[in-house]
Short mmCIF file of C-alpha atoms and ligand atoms in Angstrom, two decimals:
data_model
loop_
_atom_site.label_atom_id
_atom_site.label_comp_id
_atom_site.label_asym_id
_atom_site.label_seq_id
_atom_site.Cartn_x
_atom_site.Cartn_y
_atom_site.Cartn_z
CA MET W 1 -38.72 -35.39 -28.19
CA ALA W 2 -36.17 -35.50 -31.00
CA LYS W 3 -35.62 -32.34 -33.03
CA ARG W 4 -36.64 -32.62 -36.67
CA ALA W 5 -34.56 -31.31 -39.57
CA LEU W 6 -35.31 -31.09 -43.29
CA ILE W 7 -32.26 -31.07 -45.60
CA THR W 8 -32.77 -30.11 -49.24
CA GLY W 9 -30.19 -31.58 -51.63
CA VAL W 10 -29.64 -34.59 -49.38
CA THR W 11 -28.24 -36.63 -52.29
CA GLY W 12 -25.32 -34.18 -52.67
CA GLN W 13 -21.96 -34.19 -50.92
CA ASP W 14 -22.91 -31.84 -48.07
CA GLY W 15 -26.40 -33.27 -47.74
CA ALA W 16 -24.99 -36.71 -46.99
CA TYR W 17 -22.43 -35.43 -44.45
CA LEU W 18 -25.00 -33.21 -42.75
CA ALA W 19 -27.56 -36.04 -42.58
CA LYS W 20 -24.92 -38.21 -40.89
CA LEU W 21 -24.05 -35.46 -38.39
CA LEU W 22 -27.67 -34.73 -37.47
CA VAL W 23 -28.55 -38.42 -37.08
CA GLU W 24 -25.56 -38.76 -34.73
CA LYS W 25 -26.90 -35.79 -32.77
CA GLY W 26 -30.24 -37.55 -32.31
CA TYR W 27 -32.32 -35.63 -34.88
CA LYS W 28 -35.13 -37.11 -36.90
CA VAL W 29 -33.79 -36.28 -40.37
CA TYR W 30 -35.88 -35.77 -43.52
CA GLY W 31 -33.99 -35.58 -46.79
CA GLY W 32 -35.41 -33.73 -49.79
CA TYR W 33 -34.41 -35.24 -53.12
CA ARG W 34 -35.53 -34.75 -56.72
CA ARG W 35 -36.58 -37.68 -58.82
CA THR W 36 -33.98 -38.69 -61.40
CA SER W 37 -34.17 -41.38 -64.09
CA THR W 38 -31.41 -43.28 -62.25
CA ARG W 39 -31.51 -43.46 -58.47
CA ASN W 40 -28.93 -41.30 -56.84
CA PHE W 41 -28.53 -42.36 -53.22
CA TRP W 42 -24.94 -43.64 -53.43
CA ARG W 43 -23.51 -40.97 -51.10
CA LEU W 44 -26.07 -41.79 -48.41
CA HIS W 45 -25.04 -45.44 -48.69
CA TYR W 46 -21.34 -44.55 -48.72
CA LEU W 47 -21.79 -42.84 -45.33
CA ASP W 48 -24.21 -45.58 -44.22
CA VAL W 49 -26.95 -43.11 -43.34
CA LYS W 50 -29.75 -43.85 -45.83
CA LYS W 51 -31.39 -46.32 -43.45
CA ASP W 52 -31.57 -43.63 -40.75
CA ILE W 53 -33.37 -40.89 -42.66
CA GLU W 54 -36.73 -40.38 -44.34
CA LEU W 55 -36.61 -39.32 -47.97
CA ILE W 56 -39.15 -36.85 -49.37
CA PRO W 57 -39.41 -35.99 -53.07
CA MET W 58 -39.13 -32.24 -53.64
CA ASP W 59 -37.78 -29.88 -56.27
CA LEU W 60 -36.73 -26.27 -55.72
CA ILE W 61 -38.51 -25.38 -58.96
CA ASP W 62 -41.81 -26.74 -57.61
CA GLN W 63 -43.29 -24.64 -54.78
CA THR W 64 -46.01 -27.15 -53.94
CA SER W 65 -43.47 -29.91 -53.45
CA ILE W 66 -41.62 -27.65 -50.98
CA LEU W 67 -44.79 -26.98 -48.99
CA MET W 68 -45.66 -30.68 -48.96
CA ALA W 69 -42.15 -31.51 -47.70
CA LEU W 70 -42.54 -28.97 -44.90
CA ARG W 71 -45.92 -30.38 -43.96
CA LYS W 72 -44.61 -33.93 -43.96
CA SER W 73 -41.48 -33.20 -41.92
CA ASP W 74 -42.78 -30.35 -39.70
CA PRO W 75 -39.15 -29.39 -39.04
CA HIS W 76 -37.52 -27.25 -36.36
CA GLU W 77 -34.60 -26.61 -38.72
CA VAL W 78 -34.34 -26.41 -42.52
CA TYR W 79 -30.97 -26.65 -44.29
CA ASN W 80 -31.25 -25.45 -47.89
CA LEU W 81 -28.35 -27.20 -49.62
CA ALA W 82 -30.03 -27.94 -52.96
CA ALA W 83 -28.53 -26.07 -55.91
CA GLN W 84 -27.10 -26.39 -59.38
CA SER W 85 -23.68 -26.11 -57.76
CA PHE W 86 -21.19 -26.48 -60.61
CA VAL W 87 -19.80 -23.09 -61.69
CA GLY W 88 -18.70 -24.42 -65.10
CA ALA W 89 -22.21 -25.69 -65.94
CA SER W 90 -23.76 -22.37 -64.95
CA PHE W 91 -22.27 -20.77 -68.07
CA ASP W 92 -24.05 -23.39 -70.24
CA GLU W 93 -27.27 -23.47 -68.18
CA ALA W 94 -27.52 -19.95 -66.83
CA ILE W 95 -31.31 -19.75 -66.66
CA SER W 96 -31.95 -23.03 -64.84
CA THR W 97 -29.07 -22.21 -62.50
CA GLY W 98 -30.82 -18.92 -61.67
CA GLU W 99 -34.14 -20.71 -61.19
CA ILE W 100 -32.74 -23.32 -58.79
CA SER W 101 -29.80 -21.69 -57.01
CA GLY W 102 -31.30 -18.17 -56.92
CA LEU W 103 -35.12 -18.10 -57.06
CA GLY W 104 -35.23 -21.51 -55.39
CA VAL W 105 -34.01 -19.85 -52.19
CA THR W 106 -36.95 -17.43 -52.22
CA ARG W 107 -39.34 -20.33 -52.81
CA MET W 108 -37.86 -22.02 -49.73
CA LEU W 109 -37.98 -18.88 -47.58
CA ASP W 110 -41.53 -18.00 -48.61
CA SER W 111 -42.68 -21.55 -47.96
CA VAL W 112 -41.10 -21.52 -44.50
CA ARG W 113 -42.62 -18.11 -43.74
CA PHE W 114 -46.02 -19.38 -44.85
CA TYR W 115 -45.81 -22.76 -43.07
CA ASN W 116 -44.10 -21.76 -39.81
CA PRO W 117 -41.88 -18.65 -39.61
CA SER W 118 -40.28 -19.84 -36.36
CA ILE W 119 -38.39 -22.59 -38.25
CA ARG W 120 -34.64 -21.95 -38.24
CA PHE W 121 -33.28 -21.68 -41.79
CA TYR W 122 -29.78 -22.27 -43.18
CA GLN W 123 -28.81 -21.03 -46.66
CA ALA W 124 -25.78 -22.50 -48.45
CA SER W 125 -24.05 -19.32 -49.61
CA THR W 126 -20.63 -19.42 -51.22
CA SER W 127 -17.22 -17.79 -51.46
CA GLU W 128 -17.82 -17.61 -55.23
CA MET W 129 -19.89 -14.47 -54.44
CA TYR W 130 -16.59 -12.62 -53.78
CA GLY W 131 -15.50 -13.39 -57.34
CA ALA W 132 -13.13 -10.66 -58.52
CA THR W 133 -12.55 -9.15 -55.06
CA PRO W 134 -8.95 -9.79 -54.04
CA PRO W 135 -8.38 -11.98 -50.95
CA PRO W 136 -8.59 -12.33 -48.00
CA HIS W 137 -12.39 -12.42 -47.71
CA ASN W 138 -14.51 -11.94 -44.63
CA GLU W 139 -18.19 -11.12 -43.99
CA ASP W 140 -17.58 -7.43 -44.89
CA SER W 141 -15.70 -7.99 -48.17
CA MET W 142 -17.28 -6.77 -51.39
CA PHE W 143 -19.22 -9.24 -53.56
CA ARG W 144 -18.23 -9.23 -57.25
CA PRO W 145 -19.66 -12.45 -58.72
CA GLN W 146 -18.02 -13.81 -61.88
CA SER W 147 -20.50 -16.46 -63.04
CA PRO W 148 -24.25 -17.03 -63.40
CA TYR W 149 -23.90 -19.44 -60.45
CA ALA W 150 -22.29 -16.83 -58.21
CA ALA W 151 -24.83 -14.19 -59.26
CA ALA W 152 -27.72 -16.56 -58.46
CA LYS W 153 -26.17 -17.43 -55.09
CA LEU W 154 -25.69 -13.76 -54.26
CA TYR W 155 -29.39 -13.17 -54.93
CA GLY W 156 -30.24 -16.04 -52.56
CA HIS W 157 -27.81 -14.66 -50.00
CA TRP W 158 -29.37 -11.18 -50.02
CA VAL W 159 -32.91 -12.55 -49.89
CA THR W 160 -31.99 -14.64 -46.86
CA GLY W 161 -30.75 -11.45 -45.15
CA ASN W 162 -33.96 -9.63 -46.18
CA TYR W 163 -36.16 -12.32 -44.58
CA ARG W 164 -34.00 -12.23 -41.44
CA THR W 165 -34.31 -8.48 -40.93
CA GLY W 166 -37.71 -7.87 -42.59
CA TYR W 167 -39.66 -10.81 -41.18
CA LYS W 168 -37.51 -11.46 -38.07
CA MET W 169 -36.86 -15.02 -39.21
CA HIS W 170 -33.99 -17.06 -37.77
CA ALA W 171 -32.21 -17.27 -41.14
CA SER W 172 -28.46 -17.74 -41.50
CA SER W 173 -26.12 -17.85 -44.47
CA GLY W 174 -22.92 -19.84 -44.34
CA ILE W 175 -20.45 -18.31 -46.80
CA LEU W 176 -18.57 -21.55 -47.30
CA PHE W 177 -15.27 -21.77 -49.14
CA ASN W 178 -14.53 -24.85 -51.24
CA HIS W 179 -14.91 -28.09 -49.33
CA GLU W 180 -14.23 -31.54 -50.66
CA SER W 181 -14.30 -35.22 -49.68
CA PRO W 182 -14.20 -38.72 -51.16
CA ILE W 183 -17.87 -38.23 -52.18
CA ARG W 184 -17.30 -34.94 -54.04
CA GLY W 185 -18.85 -34.85 -57.53
CA VAL W 186 -16.36 -35.77 -60.25
CA ASP W 187 -16.91 -32.50 -62.16
CA PHE W 188 -15.11 -30.53 -59.46
CA VAL W 189 -11.39 -30.11 -59.92
CA THR W 190 -10.20 -31.89 -56.75
CA LYS W 191 -12.19 -35.04 -57.41
CA LYS W 192 -11.36 -34.94 -61.12
CA ILE W 193 -7.68 -34.88 -60.13
CA THR W 194 -7.80 -37.63 -57.47
CA ASP W 195 -9.99 -39.90 -59.59
CA THR W 196 -7.71 -39.52 -62.61
CA VAL W 197 -4.58 -40.00 -60.49
CA ALA W 198 -5.99 -43.35 -59.37
CA ARG W 199 -6.97 -44.27 -62.94
CA ILE W 200 -3.48 -43.41 -64.20
CA LYS W 201 -1.85 -45.40 -61.39
CA MET W 202 -4.05 -48.41 -62.27
CA GLY W 203 -3.25 -48.06 -65.99
CA TYR W 204 -6.79 -47.03 -67.07
CA SER W 205 -5.85 -43.47 -68.16
CA LYS W 206 -2.76 -41.84 -69.59
CA GLU W 207 -3.22 -38.13 -68.87
CA LEU W 208 -5.16 -35.55 -66.90
CA ASN W 209 -6.67 -32.65 -68.88
CA LEU W 210 -7.34 -29.49 -66.89
CA GLY W 211 -7.98 -25.77 -67.40
CA ASN W 212 -6.43 -23.01 -65.30
CA LEU W 213 -3.72 -24.52 -63.07
CA ASP W 214 -3.00 -21.16 -61.41
CA ALA W 215 -6.41 -20.71 -59.79
CA HIS W 216 -6.10 -20.65 -55.99
CA ARG W 217 -8.72 -22.02 -53.62
CA ASP W 218 -9.15 -22.33 -49.85
CA TRP W 219 -9.94 -26.07 -49.70
CA GLY W 220 -11.33 -27.75 -46.57
CA PHE W 221 -13.03 -31.03 -45.68
CA ALA W 222 -16.84 -31.23 -46.09
CA GLY W 223 -17.22 -33.24 -42.86
CA ASP W 224 -15.82 -30.28 -40.90
CA TYR W 225 -17.96 -27.70 -42.72
CA VAL W 226 -21.37 -29.27 -42.03
CA GLU W 227 -20.62 -28.89 -38.31
CA ALA W 228 -20.48 -25.10 -38.87
CA MET W 229 -23.91 -25.19 -40.57
CA TRP W 230 -25.43 -26.88 -37.53
CA LEU W 231 -23.70 -24.50 -35.11
CA MET W 232 -25.20 -21.48 -36.94
CA LEU W 233 -28.73 -22.73 -36.27
CA GLN W 234 -27.97 -23.25 -32.57
CA GLN W 235 -27.29 -19.52 -32.00
CA SER W 236 -29.90 -17.20 -30.49
CA GLN W 237 -30.14 -15.23 -33.78
CA GLY W 238 -29.51 -15.77 -37.47
CA ASP W 239 -26.40 -14.22 -39.04
CA ASP W 240 -23.83 -14.58 -41.86
CA TYR W 241 -20.58 -16.48 -41.30
CA VAL W 242 -17.51 -17.18 -43.43
CA VAL W 243 -16.38 -20.81 -43.12
CA ALA W 244 -12.86 -21.47 -44.41
CA THR W 245 -9.45 -22.84 -43.47
CA GLY W 246 -7.51 -19.57 -43.97
CA GLU W 247 -5.00 -21.32 -46.26
CA CYS W 248 -5.05 -21.38 -50.03
CA HIS W 249 -3.35 -23.52 -52.66
CA SER W 250 -3.26 -23.57 -56.45
CA VAL W 251 -4.76 -26.27 -58.66
CA ARG W 252 -1.14 -27.03 -59.62
CA GLU W 253 -0.22 -27.63 -55.95
CA PHE W 254 -3.22 -29.92 -55.56
CA CYS W 255 -2.01 -31.92 -58.60
CA GLU W 256 1.52 -32.09 -57.21
CA ALA W 257 0.32 -33.44 -53.85
CA ALA W 258 -2.14 -35.92 -55.38
CA PHE W 259 0.31 -37.44 -57.90
CA SER W 260 3.07 -37.62 -55.31
CA ARG W 261 0.75 -39.62 -53.00
CA VAL W 262 1.01 -42.50 -55.52
CA GLY W 263 4.68 -41.90 -56.34
CA LEU W 264 4.15 -40.03 -59.65
CA ASN W 265 5.21 -36.60 -60.92
CA TYR W 266 2.24 -34.46 -62.10
CA ARG W 267 4.39 -32.83 -64.80
CA ASP W 268 4.44 -36.14 -66.69
CA TYR W 269 0.62 -36.37 -66.92
CA VAL W 270 -1.14 -33.00 -66.63
CA LYS W 271 -2.12 -31.24 -69.89
CA VAL W 272 -3.76 -27.83 -70.11
CA LYS W 273 -6.79 -27.71 -72.44
CA ASP W 274 -8.75 -24.58 -73.33
CA GLU W 275 -12.06 -26.47 -73.15
CA PHE W 276 -11.70 -26.60 -69.36
CA LYS W 277 -11.12 -22.86 -69.01
CA ARG W 278 -14.12 -20.69 -68.10
CA PRO W 279 -15.38 -17.53 -69.85
CA LEU W 280 -14.72 -15.75 -66.55
CA GLU W 281 -12.39 -17.00 -63.82
CA VAL W 282 -12.18 -16.40 -60.07
CA PRO W 283 -8.41 -16.27 -59.65
CA SER W 284 -8.08 -16.59 -55.89
CA LEU W 285 -10.28 -17.29 -52.86
CA LEU W 286 -9.02 -17.19 -49.28
CA GLY W 287 -11.36 -16.99 -46.30
CA ASP W 288 -10.98 -15.32 -42.94
CA ALA W 289 -13.18 -17.36 -40.56
CA THR W 290 -12.42 -15.33 -37.43
CA LYS W 291 -16.12 -14.67 -36.76
CA ALA W 292 -17.04 -18.38 -37.00
CA ARG W 293 -14.16 -19.24 -34.69
CA GLU W 294 -15.05 -16.60 -32.10
CA LYS W 295 -18.88 -16.82 -32.17
CA LEU W 296 -19.49 -20.45 -33.10
CA GLY W 297 -16.33 -21.97 -31.64
CA TRP W 298 -15.78 -23.61 -35.05
CA LYS W 299 -12.43 -24.49 -36.59
CA PRO W 300 -11.41 -26.95 -39.30
CA LYS W 301 -9.76 -30.22 -38.27
CA VAL W 302 -8.53 -31.72 -41.56
CA THR W 303 -5.47 -30.11 -43.19
CA PHE W 304 -4.88 -29.64 -46.94
CA GLY W 305 -2.36 -32.51 -47.00
CA GLU W 306 -4.73 -34.84 -45.13
CA LEU W 307 -7.59 -33.93 -47.48
CA VAL W 308 -5.58 -34.76 -50.61
CA GLN W 309 -4.43 -38.07 -49.11
CA MET W 310 -7.97 -39.00 -48.00
CA MET W 311 -9.34 -38.39 -51.50
CA VAL W 312 -6.53 -40.13 -53.40
CA ASP W 313 -6.63 -43.15 -51.06
CA ALA W 314 -10.42 -43.46 -51.44
CA ASP W 315 -10.15 -43.38 -55.25
CA MET W 316 -7.29 -45.90 -55.25
CA GLU W 317 -9.38 -48.20 -53.05
CA LYS W 318 -12.34 -47.85 -55.45
CA TYR W 319 -10.28 -49.06 -58.44
CA GLN W 320 -8.35 -51.69 -56.47
CA ASN W 321 -11.59 -53.29 -55.19
CA PRO W 322 -13.95 -52.94 -58.17
CA THR W 323 -16.02 -55.96 -57.19
CA LYS W 324 -16.83 -54.52 -53.78
CA HIS W 325 -17.78 -51.20 -55.35
CA SER W 326 -19.90 -52.63 -58.14
CA GLU W 327 -21.69 -54.91 -55.64
CA GLN W 328 -22.44 -51.87 -53.50
CA PHE W 329 -23.68 -49.99 -56.57
CA LEU W 330 -26.00 -52.84 -57.56
CA LYS W 331 -27.36 -53.12 -54.01
CA HIS W 332 -28.29 -49.44 -54.10
CA MET W 333 -30.17 -49.48 -57.40
P1 LIG P 401 -23.79 -31.04 -54.79
O1 LIG P 401 -23.01 -32.24 -54.39
O2 LIG P 401 -23.77 -30.60 -56.20
O3 LIG P 401 -25.31 -31.27 -54.33
C1 LIG P 401 -26.35 -30.44 -54.79
C2 LIG P 401 -27.68 -31.06 -54.39
O4 LIG P 401 -28.74 -30.23 -54.89
C3 LIG P 401 -27.92 -32.46 -54.95
O5 LIG P 401 -28.58 -33.24 -53.98
C4 LIG P 401 -28.84 -32.18 -56.11
O6 LIG P 401 -29.65 -33.27 -56.46
C5 LIG P 401 -29.68 -31.08 -55.51
N1 LIG P 401 -30.46 -30.34 -56.49
C6 LIG P 401 -30.04 -29.78 -57.66
N2 LIG P 401 -31.07 -29.18 -58.29
C7 LIG P 401 -32.16 -29.37 -57.52
C8 LIG P 401 -33.53 -29.01 -57.62
N3 LIG P 401 -34.01 -28.33 -58.68
N4 LIG P 401 -34.37 -29.36 -56.62
C9 LIG P 401 -33.95 -30.07 -55.57
N5 LIG P 401 -32.67 -30.46 -55.42
C10 LIG P 401 -31.78 -30.11 -56.37
O7 LIG P 401 -23.34 -29.77 -53.92
P2 LIG P 401 -22.58 -29.73 -52.50
O8 LIG P 401 -21.14 -29.65 -52.75
O9 LIG P 401 -23.15 -30.77 -51.62
O10 LIG P 401 -23.02 -28.28 -52.00
C11 LIG P 401 -24.18 -28.11 -51.19
C12 LIG P 401 -24.63 -26.66 -51.28
O11 LIG P 401 -23.57 -25.81 -50.81
C13 LIG P 401 -24.95 -26.16 -52.68
O12 LIG P 401 -26.00 -25.23 -52.55
C14 LIG P 401 -23.67 -25.46 -53.12
O13 LIG P 401 -23.97 -24.47 -54.08
C15 LIG P 401 -23.22 -24.86 -51.81
N6 LIG P 401 -21.77 -24.67 -51.66
C16 LIG P 401 -20.91 -25.70 -51.87
C17 LIG P 401 -19.55 -25.52 -51.65
C18 LIG P 401 -18.56 -26.63 -51.86
O14 LIG P 401 -17.36 -26.34 -51.96
N7 LIG P 401 -18.99 -27.89 -51.86
C19 LIG P 401 -19.09 -24.26 -51.22
C20 LIG P 401 -20.00 -23.23 -51.02
C21 LIG P 401 -21.35 -23.46 -51.21
P3 LIG P 401 -29.12 -34.40 -57.51
O15 LIG P 401 -28.29 -35.34 -56.70
O16 LIG P 401 -30.39 -34.97 -58.01
O17 LIG P 401 -28.33 -33.70 -58.57
O1 LIG P 402 -13.53 -27.36 -58.39
P1 LIG P 402 -14.13 -26.22 -59.11
O2 LIG P 402 -15.05 -26.52 -60.22
O3 LIG P 402 -14.81 -25.33 -57.99
P2 LIG P 402 -15.28 -23.81 -57.93
O4 LIG P 402 -15.52 -23.26 -59.29
O5 LIG P 402 -14.32 -23.08 -57.07
O6 LIG P 402 -16.70 -23.95 -57.21
C1 LIG P 402 -16.87 -24.81 -56.08
O7 LIG P 402 -16.61 -24.07 -54.91
C2 LIG P 402 -17.52 -22.98 -54.68
C3 LIG P 402 -17.07 -22.31 -53.39
O8 LIG P 402 -16.06 -21.40 -53.69
C4 LIG P 402 -18.92 -23.54 -54.57
F1 LIG P 402 -19.81 -22.53 -54.32
C5 LIG P 402 -19.30 -24.24 -55.85
O9 LIG P 402 -20.59 -24.81 -55.70
C6 LIG P 402 -18.29 -25.35 -56.10
O10 LIG P 402 -18.43 -26.31 -55.08
O11 LIG P 402 -12.98 -25.28 -59.69
C7 LIG P 402 -11.94 -24.79 -58.88
C8 LIG P 402 -10.91 -24.07 -59.75
C9 LIG P 402 -11.52 -23.07 -60.72
O12 LIG P 402 -10.75 -21.91 -60.73
C10 LIG P 402 -11.42 -23.76 -62.07
O13 LIG P 402 -11.29 -22.87 -63.18
O14 LIG P 402 -10.26 -25.05 -60.55
C11 LIG P 402 -10.13 -24.53 -61.87
N1 LIG P 402 -10.00 -25.67 -62.81
C12 LIG P 402 -8.94 -25.88 -63.60
N2 LIG P 402 -9.15 -26.96 -64.36
C13 LIG P 402 -10.91 -26.60 -63.06
C14 LIG P 402 -10.39 -27.44 -64.04
N3 LIG P 402 -12.14 -26.83 -62.53
C15 LIG P 402 -12.84 -27.91 -62.97
N4 LIG P 402 -14.03 -28.17 -62.41
N5 LIG P 402 -12.35 -28.73 -63.95
C16 LIG P 402 -11.12 -28.53 -64.53
O15 LIG P 402 -10.71 -29.26 -65.40
#
């Protein structure tokens, strides 16, 4: 009999990649999504996986919807990927971020404990929890969150650990460092850069406005990182794992690589604007994924250079073939 998995946040970047991976592994996949005024399944279509999964409406603010989703899917594994995940927005919407990305985790854990405590549970924790702690970061590094998002995620991270030790649940947290892809949301700096590079190359934009160019991040490919999530739930016990490449680059370096992919010099187009700077910044994140490598046998496959090229090429293709992309969009409405 096929294993069943419930993924919350299936309409997001990681949700789509994880759905694809689990379908390929023979799982029956249920995807939790929240109703929006405009349908939001484009990532599932982009990876050609929507036809293979069953969608269930659920919202992390609504406990009953979580219980109904568990009853409908009766899963062996739950991957809690749903969150308000944009750090910048968490300064403007601190309370809803806490409700969804923090308390939402407890709603999930309590629902699982109530419905069937033997379900294996994955929590999407984040390197943002390290915040002001200087790199490198591993599972023992101190957490010093620098945003309402990071504080909410740290709450969810601790609660996951509490349910693991207190209630003996198979609950794991993946402390994932930044991971990107062609289906990354356009608010995030990598996608903002690659999308604008393509627009500039096509003549649709003249400049790229950014905030702090000196921030450093450990950027990997989302397709590699969802494999680590699955591996965590295949272990005999739940645990915490850092997932990262072990290499970090500045926003400036990302710009340089992205513009040079289309034969342009970033210095001619990038402008620094205060409106894109945050009230608090995380200057540098760099992960040490030794534990994931040794215990899970996980390591990243896509390099920084390959990631930048993949994202720029996908955005160029989108603007060079607008008919194909608008037809796809219309088909998915
Ligand atoms: P994403 O693209 O922003 O996706 C977030 C998902 O959560 C979307 O499907 C979104 O639905 C859903 N969601 C938001 N509020 C919800 C609510 N109240 N109820 C139910 N669903 C809700 O994020 P991602 O990059 O895939 O990241 C996946 C998870 O990993 C997140 O928890 C994020 O915080 C965490 N994480 C990400 C990274 C990274 O670098 N990508 C690193 C560390 C941790 P809509 O489509 O309707 O908005
Ligand atoms: O791409 P970002 O918005 O990602 P950030 O804040 O690192 O958060 C992402 O990674 C976390 C894991 O570490 C996840 F938990 C979280 O959900 C999300 O996926 O910003 C990266 C850096 C920041 O230092 C930011 O200040 O880029 C800097 N930056 C400079 N100019 C900008 C911009 N960020 C954005 N989004 N937009 C800018 O114009």
